[in-house]
Coordinates of C-alpha atoms and ligand atoms in Angstrom, one line a residue:
M5 CA 10.1 12.7 3.3
P6 CA 8.0 15.3 1.5
A7 CA 6.1 13.9 -1.5
I8 CA 7.9 16.2 -4.0
A9 CA 11.3 15.2 -2.7
L10 CA 10.3 11.5 -2.9
I11 CA 9.2 11.9 -6.5
G12 CA 12.4 13.7 -7.3
L13 CA 14.5 11.0 -5.7
Y14 CA 12.6 8.3 -7.5
L15 CA 13.0 9.9 -10.9
L16 CA 16.7 10.3 -10.2
V17 CA 17.1 6.6 -9.3
V18 CA 15.1 5.5 -12.3
F19 CA 16.9 7.7 -14.9
A20 CA 20.4 7.6 -13.4
P21 CA 21.3 4.5 -15.5
L22 CA 20.7 6.6 -18.7
G23 CA 23.0 9.3 -17.4
L24 CA 25.7 6.8 -16.4
A25 CA 25.4 5.1 -19.8
V26 CA 26.0 8.5 -21.5
A27 CA 28.8 9.2 -19.1
G28 CA 30.5 6.0 -20.2
G29 CA 31.5 7.7 -23.4
W30 CA 30.6 4.8 -25.7
P31 CA 30.4 5.5 -29.5
P32 CA 26.8 6.1 -30.6
R33 CA 24.7 3.3 -32.3
P34 CA 21.6 3.4 -34.4
V35 CA 18.7 5.2 -32.6
L36 CA 16.6 2.1 -32.2
D37 CA 19.4 0.2 -30.6
E38 CA 20.0 3.1 -28.1
L39 CA 16.2 3.1 -27.4
A40 CA 16.4 -0.7 -26.8
A41 CA 19.2 -0.3 -24.4
G42 CA 17.5 2.7 -22.7
A43 CA 14.3 0.8 -22.3
G44 CA 16.2 -2.1 -20.7
L45 CA 18.1 0.2 -18.3
V46 CA 15.1 2.1 -17.1
A47 CA 13.0 -1.1 -16.8
F48 CA 15.7 -2.6 -14.5
A49 CA 15.9 0.5 -12.4
I50 CA 12.1 0.6 -12.0
L51 CA 12.1 -3.1 -11.1
L52 CA 14.7 -2.6 -8.3
A53 CA 13.1 0.5 -7.0
E54 CA 9.8 -1.6 -6.6
F55 CA 11.3 -3.4 -3.6
L56 CA 11.7 -0.1 -1.8
L57 CA 8.2 1.1 -2.8
S58 CA 6.5 -2.1 -1.4
G59 CA 8.7 -2.4 1.7
R60 CA 6.3 -0.5 4.1
F61 CA 9.0 2.1 4.8
R62 CA 7.5 5.1 6.6
A63 CA 10.0 7.4 4.8
V64 CA 8.5 6.2 1.5
S65 CA 4.8 5.8 2.2
G66 CA 4.4 8.0 5.3
R67 CA 3.5 11.2 3.4
V68 CA 1.7 9.9 0.3
G69 CA -0.1 7.0 2.0
M70 CA 0.3 3.3 1.7
D71 CA -2.6 3.0 -0.8
V72 CA -1.1 5.6 -3.2
T73 CA 2.4 4.0 -2.8
M74 CA 0.9 0.6 -3.7
R75 CA -1.0 2.1 -6.6
F76 CA 2.4 3.5 -7.9
H77 CA 4.0 0.2 -7.3
Q78 CA 1.4 -1.5 -9.5
L79 CA 1.5 1.2 -12.3
L80 CA 5.3 1.2 -12.3
A81 CA 5.5 -2.6 -12.5
R82 CA 3.3 -2.4 -15.6
T83 CA 5.6 0.4 -17.0
A84 CA 8.7 -1.8 -16.4
L85 CA 6.9 -4.7 -18.1
A86 CA 6.1 -2.6 -21.2
L87 CA 9.7 -1.4 -21.4
A88 CA 11.1 -4.9 -20.8
V89 CA 8.8 -6.3 -23.5
V90 CA 10.0 -3.9 -26.2
H91 CA 13.6 -4.0 -25.1
P92 CA 14.8 -7.0 -27.2
F93 CA 12.7 -6.2 -30.2
L94 CA 14.1 -2.8 -30.8
Y95 CA 17.6 -4.0 -31.5
T96 CA 18.7 -3.8 -35.1
L97 CA 22.3 -4.8 -34.6
P98 CA 23.2 -8.5 -35.1
F99 CA 23.1 -10.7 -32.0
N100 CA 26.5 -12.3 -32.4
R101 CA 29.7 -13.1 -30.7
P102 CA 32.0 -10.0 -30.6
L103 CA 33.8 -9.5 -33.9
P104 CA 37.6 -9.1 -33.8
Y105 CA 37.4 -5.7 -35.5
D106 CA 34.6 -4.5 -33.2
P107 CA 36.1 -4.5 -29.7
T108 CA 33.7 -1.8 -28.5
R109 CA 30.7 -4.0 -29.6
Q110 CA 29.4 -1.1 -31.5
L111 CA 28.3 -3.3 -34.4
T112 CA 27.4 -6.5 -32.5
L113 CA 25.6 -7.6 -29.4
T114 CA 27.0 -10.4 -27.2
F115 CA 23.9 -12.2 -26.5
E116 CA 24.7 -15.8 -25.8
G117 CA 25.5 -18.2 -23.0
E118 CA 24.5 -16.8 -19.6
G119 CA 23.5 -13.4 -21.0
L120 CA 21.0 -15.1 -23.3
V121 CA 19.6 -17.6 -20.7
T122 CA 19.2 -15.0 -17.9
G123 CA 17.6 -12.5 -20.2
V124 CA 15.1 -15.0 -21.7
L125 CA 14.2 -16.3 -18.2
A126 CA 13.6 -12.8 -16.9
F127 CA 11.6 -12.0 -20.0
L128 CA 9.3 -14.9 -19.3
L129 CA 9.1 -14.5 -15.5
L130 CA 8.4 -10.8 -15.3
P131 CA 5.1 -10.9 -17.3
S132 CA 4.0 -13.9 -15.2
L133 CA 4.7 -12.0 -12.0
V134 CA 2.7 -9.0 -13.2
I135 CA -0.2 -11.0 -14.6
L136 CA -0.5 -13.1 -11.4
S137 CA -0.6 -9.9 -9.4
I138 CA -3.3 -8.4 -11.6
G139 CA -5.4 -11.6 -11.4
R140 CA -4.5 -12.4 -7.8
D141 CA -8.1 -12.5 -6.5
K142 CA -8.9 -15.3 -9.0
L143 CA -6.0 -17.5 -8.0
P144 CA -6.8 -20.7 -6.2
F145 CA -4.4 -20.0 -3.3
R146 CA -4.3 -17.9 -0.2
Y147 CA -3.2 -14.3 -0.2
E148 CA -0.1 -15.2 1.9
T149 CA 1.0 -17.8 -0.7
W150 CA 0.7 -15.3 -3.4
R151 CA 2.7 -12.8 -1.4
F152 CA 5.5 -15.3 -0.8
L153 CA 5.6 -16.2 -4.5
H154 CA 5.5 -12.6 -5.5
G155 CA 8.4 -11.7 -3.3
M156 CA 10.5 -14.6 -4.3
G157 CA 9.6 -14.2 -8.0
A158 CA 10.5 -10.5 -7.9
L159 CA 13.9 -11.4 -6.3
A160 CA 14.5 -14.0 -9.0
V161 CA 13.7 -11.6 -11.8
A162 CA 16.0 -9.0 -10.2
G163 CA 18.9 -11.5 -10.0
L164 CA 18.4 -12.7 -13.5
V165 CA 18.2 -9.2 -15.0
Y166 CA 21.3 -8.2 -13.0
L167 CA 23.2 -11.2 -14.6
H168 CA 21.8 -10.4 -18.0
A169 CA 22.8 -6.7 -17.7
V170 CA 26.4 -7.4 -16.7
E171 CA 26.9 -10.3 -19.1
A172 CA 25.1 -9.0 -22.2
G173 CA 24.6 -5.3 -21.6
R174 CA 26.8 -2.9 -23.4
Y175 CA 26.6 0.0 -21.0
S176 CA 26.6 -2.2 -17.9
Q177 CA 30.2 -3.3 -18.7
D178 CA 31.2 0.1 -17.4
W179 CA 32.2 0.1 -13.7
M180 CA 29.9 3.0 -12.8
L181 CA 26.8 1.3 -14.0
R182 CA 27.9 -2.0 -12.6
W183 CA 28.3 -0.4 -9.2
F184 CA 25.0 1.3 -9.6
W185 CA 23.2 -2.0 -10.3
S186 CA 25.0 -3.8 -7.5
G187 CA 24.1 -1.0 -5.0
L188 CA 20.5 -0.9 -6.1
L189 CA 20.2 -4.7 -6.0
G190 CA 21.8 -4.7 -2.6
L191 CA 19.2 -2.2 -1.4
A192 CA 16.4 -4.3 -2.8
V193 CA 17.7 -7.4 -0.9
V194 CA 18.2 -5.3 2.3
S195 CA 14.6 -4.1 2.0
L196 CA 13.3 -7.7 1.9
L197 CA 15.5 -8.6 4.8
V198 CA 14.2 -5.7 6.8
V199 CA 10.6 -6.7 6.2
Y200 CA 11.0 -10.4 6.6
V201 CA 13.8 -10.7 9.2
V202 CA 14.6 -7.5 11.0
K203 CA 11.1 -6.3 11.7
P204 CA 9.9 -9.7 13.0
L205 CA 13.0 -9.8 15.3
L206 CA 12.0 -6.4 16.7
Q207 CA 8.4 -7.6 17.1
L208 CA 9.7 -10.5 19.2
R209 CA 10.9 -7.9 21.7
R210 CA 7.5 -6.1 21.8
K211 CA 4.8 -8.7 22.1
W212 CA 1.1 -8.1 22.5
H213 CA -1.8 -10.4 23.5
V214 CA -5.5 -10.4 22.8
S215 CA -7.2 -8.7 25.7
A216 CA -10.8 -8.9 24.4
V217 CA -12.7 -10.1 21.3
R218 CA -16.5 -9.6 20.9
Q219 CA -19.0 -9.5 18.0
V220 CA -20.3 -5.9 17.6
A221 CA -22.4 -6.2 14.4
E222 CA -23.3 -8.7 11.7
R223 CA -20.0 -10.4 10.7
T224 CA -18.1 -7.6 12.5
W225 CA -15.8 -8.0 15.5
E226 CA -14.0 -5.7 17.9
L227 CA -10.6 -7.1 18.8
A228 CA -8.6 -5.5 21.6
I229 CA -4.9 -6.1 22.2
A230 CA -2.7 -5.1 25.1
P231 CA 1.1 -4.8 25.3
D232 CA 3.1 -7.4 27.2
G233 CA 5.4 -5.5 29.5
H234 CA 6.2 -2.5 27.2
E235 CA 4.7 1.0 26.9
G236 CA 2.5 0.1 23.9
L237 CA 2.1 1.7 20.5
D238 CA 2.9 5.4 19.7
Y239 CA 0.3 6.1 17.0
R240 CA -1.8 8.9 15.7
A241 CA -5.6 8.6 15.5
G242 CA -6.6 7.2 12.0
Q243 CA -3.5 5.1 11.5
F244 CA -3.3 1.3 10.8
V245 CA -1.0 -1.6 11.6
W246 CA -0.3 -5.0 10.1
L247 CA -1.6 -7.5 12.7
N248 CA -0.4 -11.0 13.2
V249 CA -2.6 -12.9 15.6
G250 CA -1.4 -16.3 16.9
H251 CA 1.5 -16.8 14.5
S252 CA 5.2 -16.5 14.6
P253 CA 6.4 -13.0 13.7
F254 CA 8.3 -14.6 10.8
S255 CA 5.1 -16.0 9.3
L256 CA 3.4 -14.2 6.4
N257 CA 0.1 -14.4 8.3
E258 CA -0.5 -10.7 8.9
N259 CA -3.3 -8.4 7.8
P260 CA -3.6 -4.6 7.7
F261 CA -6.3 -3.1 10.0
S262 CA -7.1 0.5 11.0
I263 CA -6.9 1.2 14.7
C264 CA -10.4 2.2 16.0
S265 CA -9.3 3.3 19.4
A266 CA -7.9 6.7 20.1
P267 CA -4.3 7.2 21.3
G268 CA -5.6 9.0 24.4
D269 CA -7.7 5.9 25.3
G270 CA -4.8 4.2 27.0
R271 CA -2.4 1.4 26.1
E272 CA -5.0 -1.1 24.8
V273 CA -5.4 -0.8 21.0
R274 CA -8.7 -1.8 19.5
F275 CA -9.8 -2.8 16.0
L276 CA -13.1 -3.2 14.2
I277 CA -12.8 -6.2 11.8
K278 CA -15.3 -7.4 9.2
E279 CA -15.3 -11.0 8.2
L280 CA -14.0 -11.4 4.6
G281 CA -11.5 -14.3 4.2
D282 CA -9.6 -16.9 6.2
F283 CA -8.2 -14.8 9.1
T284 CA -11.1 -12.3 9.5
S285 CA -13.6 -15.2 9.5
S286 CA -11.7 -17.0 12.3
L287 CA -12.2 -14.2 14.9
S288 CA -14.9 -16.2 16.7
R289 CA -12.2 -18.8 17.6
V290 CA -9.6 -16.3 18.8
R291 CA -9.2 -16.5 22.6
T292 CA -8.1 -13.8 25.0
G293 CA -4.4 -14.2 25.8
T294 CA -3.5 -15.3 22.2
Q295 CA -0.1 -13.8 21.3
V296 CA -0.1 -10.9 18.8
H297 CA 2.6 -9.2 16.8
L298 CA 2.2 -5.9 15.0
D299 CA 4.0 -3.9 12.4
G300 CA 3.2 -0.2 12.5
P301 CA 1.8 2.3 12.9
H302 CA 1.4 3.2 9.2
G303 CA -0.9 5.5 7.3
H304 CA -1.6 9.2 6.7
L305 CA -5.3 9.4 7.5
T306 CA -4.5 11.7 10.4
L307 CA -5.7 15.2 11.5
E308 CA -2.3 16.3 12.5
G309 CA -1.6 19.8 11.2
R310 CA -5.1 20.1 9.8
A311 CA -6.6 23.4 11.0
A312 CA -9.8 23.2 8.9
P313 CA -12.8 24.9 10.7
G314 CA -14.9 21.7 10.5
I315 CA -14.5 18.0 9.5
A316 CA -16.8 15.7 7.6
F317 CA -16.2 12.0 8.0
I318 CA -17.7 9.8 5.3
A319 CA -17.6 6.1 6.0
G320 CA -19.1 3.0 4.4
G321 CA -19.2 -0.3 6.3
V322 CA -16.1 -1.2 8.3
G323 CA -14.6 2.0 6.9
I324 CA -16.0 3.5 10.1
A325 CA -13.0 2.0 12.1
P326 CA -10.5 4.9 11.6
M327 CA -13.4 7.4 12.0
F328 CA -14.0 6.2 15.5
S329 CA -10.3 6.7 16.3
L330 CA -10.2 10.2 14.8
L331 CA -13.5 11.3 16.4
G332 CA -12.5 9.6 19.7
Q333 CA -9.3 11.6 19.8
L334 CA -11.2 14.9 19.0
V335 CA -13.5 14.2 22.0
L336 CA -10.5 13.5 24.3
E337 CA -8.9 16.7 23.2
A338 CA -12.1 18.6 23.7
D339 CA -11.8 19.9 20.1
T340 CA -14.8 22.2 19.5
R341 CA -14.8 22.2 15.7
P342 CA -18.1 21.0 14.2
T343 CA -18.1 17.5 12.9
V344 CA -20.4 15.5 10.6
L345 CA -20.3 11.7 10.4
V346 CA -22.0 10.1 7.4
Y347 CA -22.1 6.3 7.9
G348 CA -23.5 4.0 5.3
N349 CA -24.5 0.3 5.6
R350 CA -26.8 -2.1 3.9
A351 CA -28.8 -3.2 6.9
A352 CA -29.4 -2.1 10.5
D353 CA -27.6 -5.1 12.0
Q354 CA -24.4 -4.0 10.2
I355 CA -24.2 -0.8 12.2
A356 CA -21.1 -1.2 14.5
L357 CA -20.8 0.3 18.0
G358 CA -24.1 2.1 18.0
D359 CA -23.5 3.1 21.6
K360 CA -20.3 5.0 20.5
L361 CA -22.3 6.8 17.8
A362 CA -24.9 7.9 20.3
R363 CA -22.2 9.1 22.6
L364 CA -20.6 11.1 19.8
R365 CA -24.0 12.7 19.1
R366 CA -24.5 13.5 22.8
V367 CA -21.1 14.4 24.1
H368 CA -19.4 15.9 21.0
K369 CA -22.5 17.2 19.2
T370 CA -21.3 15.3 16.1
Q371 CA -24.0 15.3 13.5
V372 CA -24.4 11.6 12.7
V373 CA -26.1 10.8 9.4
Q374 CA -26.9 7.1 9.1
V375 CA -27.7 5.8 5.7
L376 CA -29.2 2.3 5.1
S377 CA -29.9 0.8 1.7
D378 CA -32.1 -1.9 3.1
P379 CA -33.7 -0.4 6.2
P380 CA -36.1 -2.0 8.6
A381 CA -39.7 -0.7 8.8
D382 CA -39.0 1.5 11.9
W383 CA -35.9 3.1 10.5
S384 CA -35.7 6.9 11.1
G385 CA -32.4 7.6 9.3
E386 CA -31.6 8.2 5.7
V387 CA -32.5 5.6 3.1
G388 CA -30.3 4.7 0.0
I389 CA -26.6 4.8 -0.5
I390 CA -23.8 7.4 -0.1
D391 CA -23.8 8.8 -3.6
A392 CA -23.3 12.1 -5.4
A393 CA -26.8 13.4 -4.7
R394 CA -26.5 12.7 -1.0
I395 CA -23.1 14.4 -0.7
R396 CA -24.4 17.4 -2.6
A397 CA -27.5 17.6 -0.3
L398 CA -25.6 17.2 3.0
F399 CA -23.1 20.0 2.8
G400 CA -23.1 23.7 1.9
E401 CA -20.8 26.0 0.0
E402 CA -18.8 27.1 3.1
Q403 CA -18.1 23.5 4.1
Y404 CA -17.0 22.5 0.6
R405 CA -14.6 25.5 0.6
D406 CA -13.1 25.2 4.0
W407 CA -13.8 21.9 5.7
L408 CA -11.7 18.7 5.7
F409 CA -13.3 15.6 4.2
V410 CA -12.2 12.3 5.5
L411 CA -13.2 9.2 3.5
C412 CA -13.0 5.5 4.1
G413 CA -15.2 2.7 2.7
P414 CA -15.8 0.4 -0.2
P415 CA -13.9 1.3 -3.4
A416 CA -17.1 2.2 -5.3
M417 CA -18.2 4.6 -2.6
M418 CA -14.8 6.2 -2.3
E419 CA -14.6 6.8 -6.0
I420 CA -18.1 8.4 -6.2
V421 CA -17.6 10.6 -3.1
E422 CA -14.1 11.7 -4.2
D423 CA -15.2 12.5 -7.7
T424 CA -18.2 14.4 -6.4
L425 CA -16.2 16.4 -3.9
I426 CA -13.6 17.3 -6.6
G427 CA -16.4 18.1 -9.1
I428 CA -18.0 20.5 -6.6
G429 CA -14.6 22.2 -6.1
V430 CA -13.3 20.8 -2.9
A431 CA -9.5 21.2 -2.9
P432 CA -7.8 17.8 -3.2
R433 CA -5.6 18.8 -0.2
N434 CA -8.8 18.9 1.8
I435 CA -9.7 15.3 1.1
L436 CA -8.1 12.6 3.1
A437 CA -8.8 9.0 2.1
E438 CA -7.8 5.5 3.1
R439 CA -8.4 2.5 0.9
F440 CA -8.8 -1.0 2.3
H441 CA -8.0 -2.5 -1.0
Y442 CA -4.8 -2.0 -3.0
D443 CA -6.2 -3.2 -6.3
Ligands
LIG504 C1 -4.8 0.1 5.2 C2 -5.9 -0.9 5.4 C3 -6.7 -0.8 6.5 C4 -7.7 -1.8 6.7 N1 -8.4 -1.7 7.8 C5 -9.4 -2.6 8.0 C6 -10.3 -2.5 9.2 O1 -10.1 -1.6 10.0 N2 -11.2 -3.4 9.3 C7 -11.4 -4.4 8.4 O2 -12.3 -5.3 8.6 N3 -10.6 -4.5 7.3 C8 -9.6 -3.6 7.1 N4 -8.8 -3.8 6.0 C9 -9.1 -4.9 5.1 C10 -8.4 -6.1 5.7 O3 -7.0 -6.0 5.7 C11 -8.8 -7.4 4.9 O4 -10.2 -7.6 4.9 C12 -8.1 -8.6 5.5 O5 -6.7 -8.5 5.4 C13 -8.6 -9.9 4.9 O6 -7.9 -11.0 5.4 P1 -8.4 -12.4 5.4 O7 -7.3 -13.3 5.7 O8 -9.7 -12.5 6.2 O9 -8.8 -12.6 3.9 P2 -8.0 -13.0 2.6 O10 -8.8 -13.8 1.7 O11 -6.6 -13.5 3.0 O12 -7.7 -11.6 2.0 C14 -8.8 -10.9 1.3 C15 -8.2 -9.7 0.7 O13 -7.7 -8.8 1.7 C16 -6.5 -8.2 1.3 N5 -5.4 -8.6 2.2 C17 -5.3 -9.8 2.9 N6 -4.1 -9.8 3.5 C18 -3.5 -8.7 3.2 C19 -2.2 -8.1 3.6 N7 -1.4 -8.7 4.4 N8 -1.9 -6.9 3.0 C20 -2.7 -6.2 2.2 N9 -3.9 -6.7 1.9 C21 -4.3 -7.9 2.4 C22 -6.3 -8.7 -0.1 O14 -6.9 -7.7 -1.0 C23 -7.0 -10.0 -0.2 O15 -7.4 -10.3 -1.5 C24 -7.9 -2.8 5.8 C25 -7.0 -2.9 4.7 C26 -6.1 -2.0 4.5 C27 -5.2 -2.1 3.3

């Protein structure tokens, strides 16, 4: 779905409860009370829409990219939290049982029993969920444990807020809004079921196995997988998948990795993986034949429909993985556009697949600029880091105006390069970026 249509649809979903509340024809209340109700309604709609944003649905993240979708997911969660926090404090009407002379509850709020308990529980749980996500890296448990708790916690908050809205909410008494909440909550539950039940079931029918694993640089491995009796993966160069090596497809043990092979290479799919945590540090123990499941392809770091007269690839560390895929496909398609690959590392033994780099130079005439911050004595490449000065020195006016810039690497490098390119005047539509971290 085009990004603009997606944003329009999102705004429609999030603000629909306000429209439905007005359509209910309730008599007006003091402004602060209406603001309180509005904050609660919008916060709940944002919360339910979060399930769809984080569900890895290609219709949602296919155009804008998974990293942008996840960034929105995080920002919107904080927005929902802010609205939820002010929601109870803006009310000026008495929290009381309905008065006999006030059947429309214009002058009182029914806020007791289930309505109170569910509201208070959700009020406590939602901040915990957001704070635990912000500080996730500092938690003493594994990413998979956090992910499970996050999903279950979000579902619990959604259920509690639903009960709170239909028990204590004034506008949610109306059948239109009730149906709206039920429909959106249903969609949220379905999106969880799709991710955790339907997709794993489909993966069972399309198994893969490890066909090769070898170390290709310091703490960096190349992992190859091959399909078990099916035609393989229909992907575009530069995309990524969630890879589950050696676990049941229903387990949460899966990690996102960019594909480093090119679609035209054949049915085997290869990855370049840097040791970081528990799974990536276990690659030395992975044996050929180990069963693999994958969810994908995902990602928008592709050259499809990009007619730029030249392409600059700027990679830091293992961010080189999707660049190999993109350049590999250009070679296979005998694409004659000029290409420059800027590849930064700390030390020489971190340079992955040096033979491929040499081949790109030789066969495709790619200008490969290697940058090391801690080079050996006999180093003939560039010394330092990929920063603003280097980017300014490497390219000319024509390239900044017309070329496509493809970026992937550590967050700090991405930020500097992106800011520099935009500062120089490169059009944002000519910058493609993939982030390996969603925080
Ligand atoms: C789109 C994308 C493409 C990537 N491509 C590559 C690649 O080609 N090569 C490479 O070496 N690394 C890549 N990464 C990073 C890689 O996913 C992490 O290094 C890896 O998941 C770490 O797993 P672990 O079990 O070793 O460490 P853990 O300690 O479990 O995780 C370390 C960090 O990795 C991230 N992470 C772990 N699991 C997931 C998950 N299921 N979903 C999202 N983030 C997760 C989290 O930020 C976590 O804090 C990519 C990441 C993304 C988002």
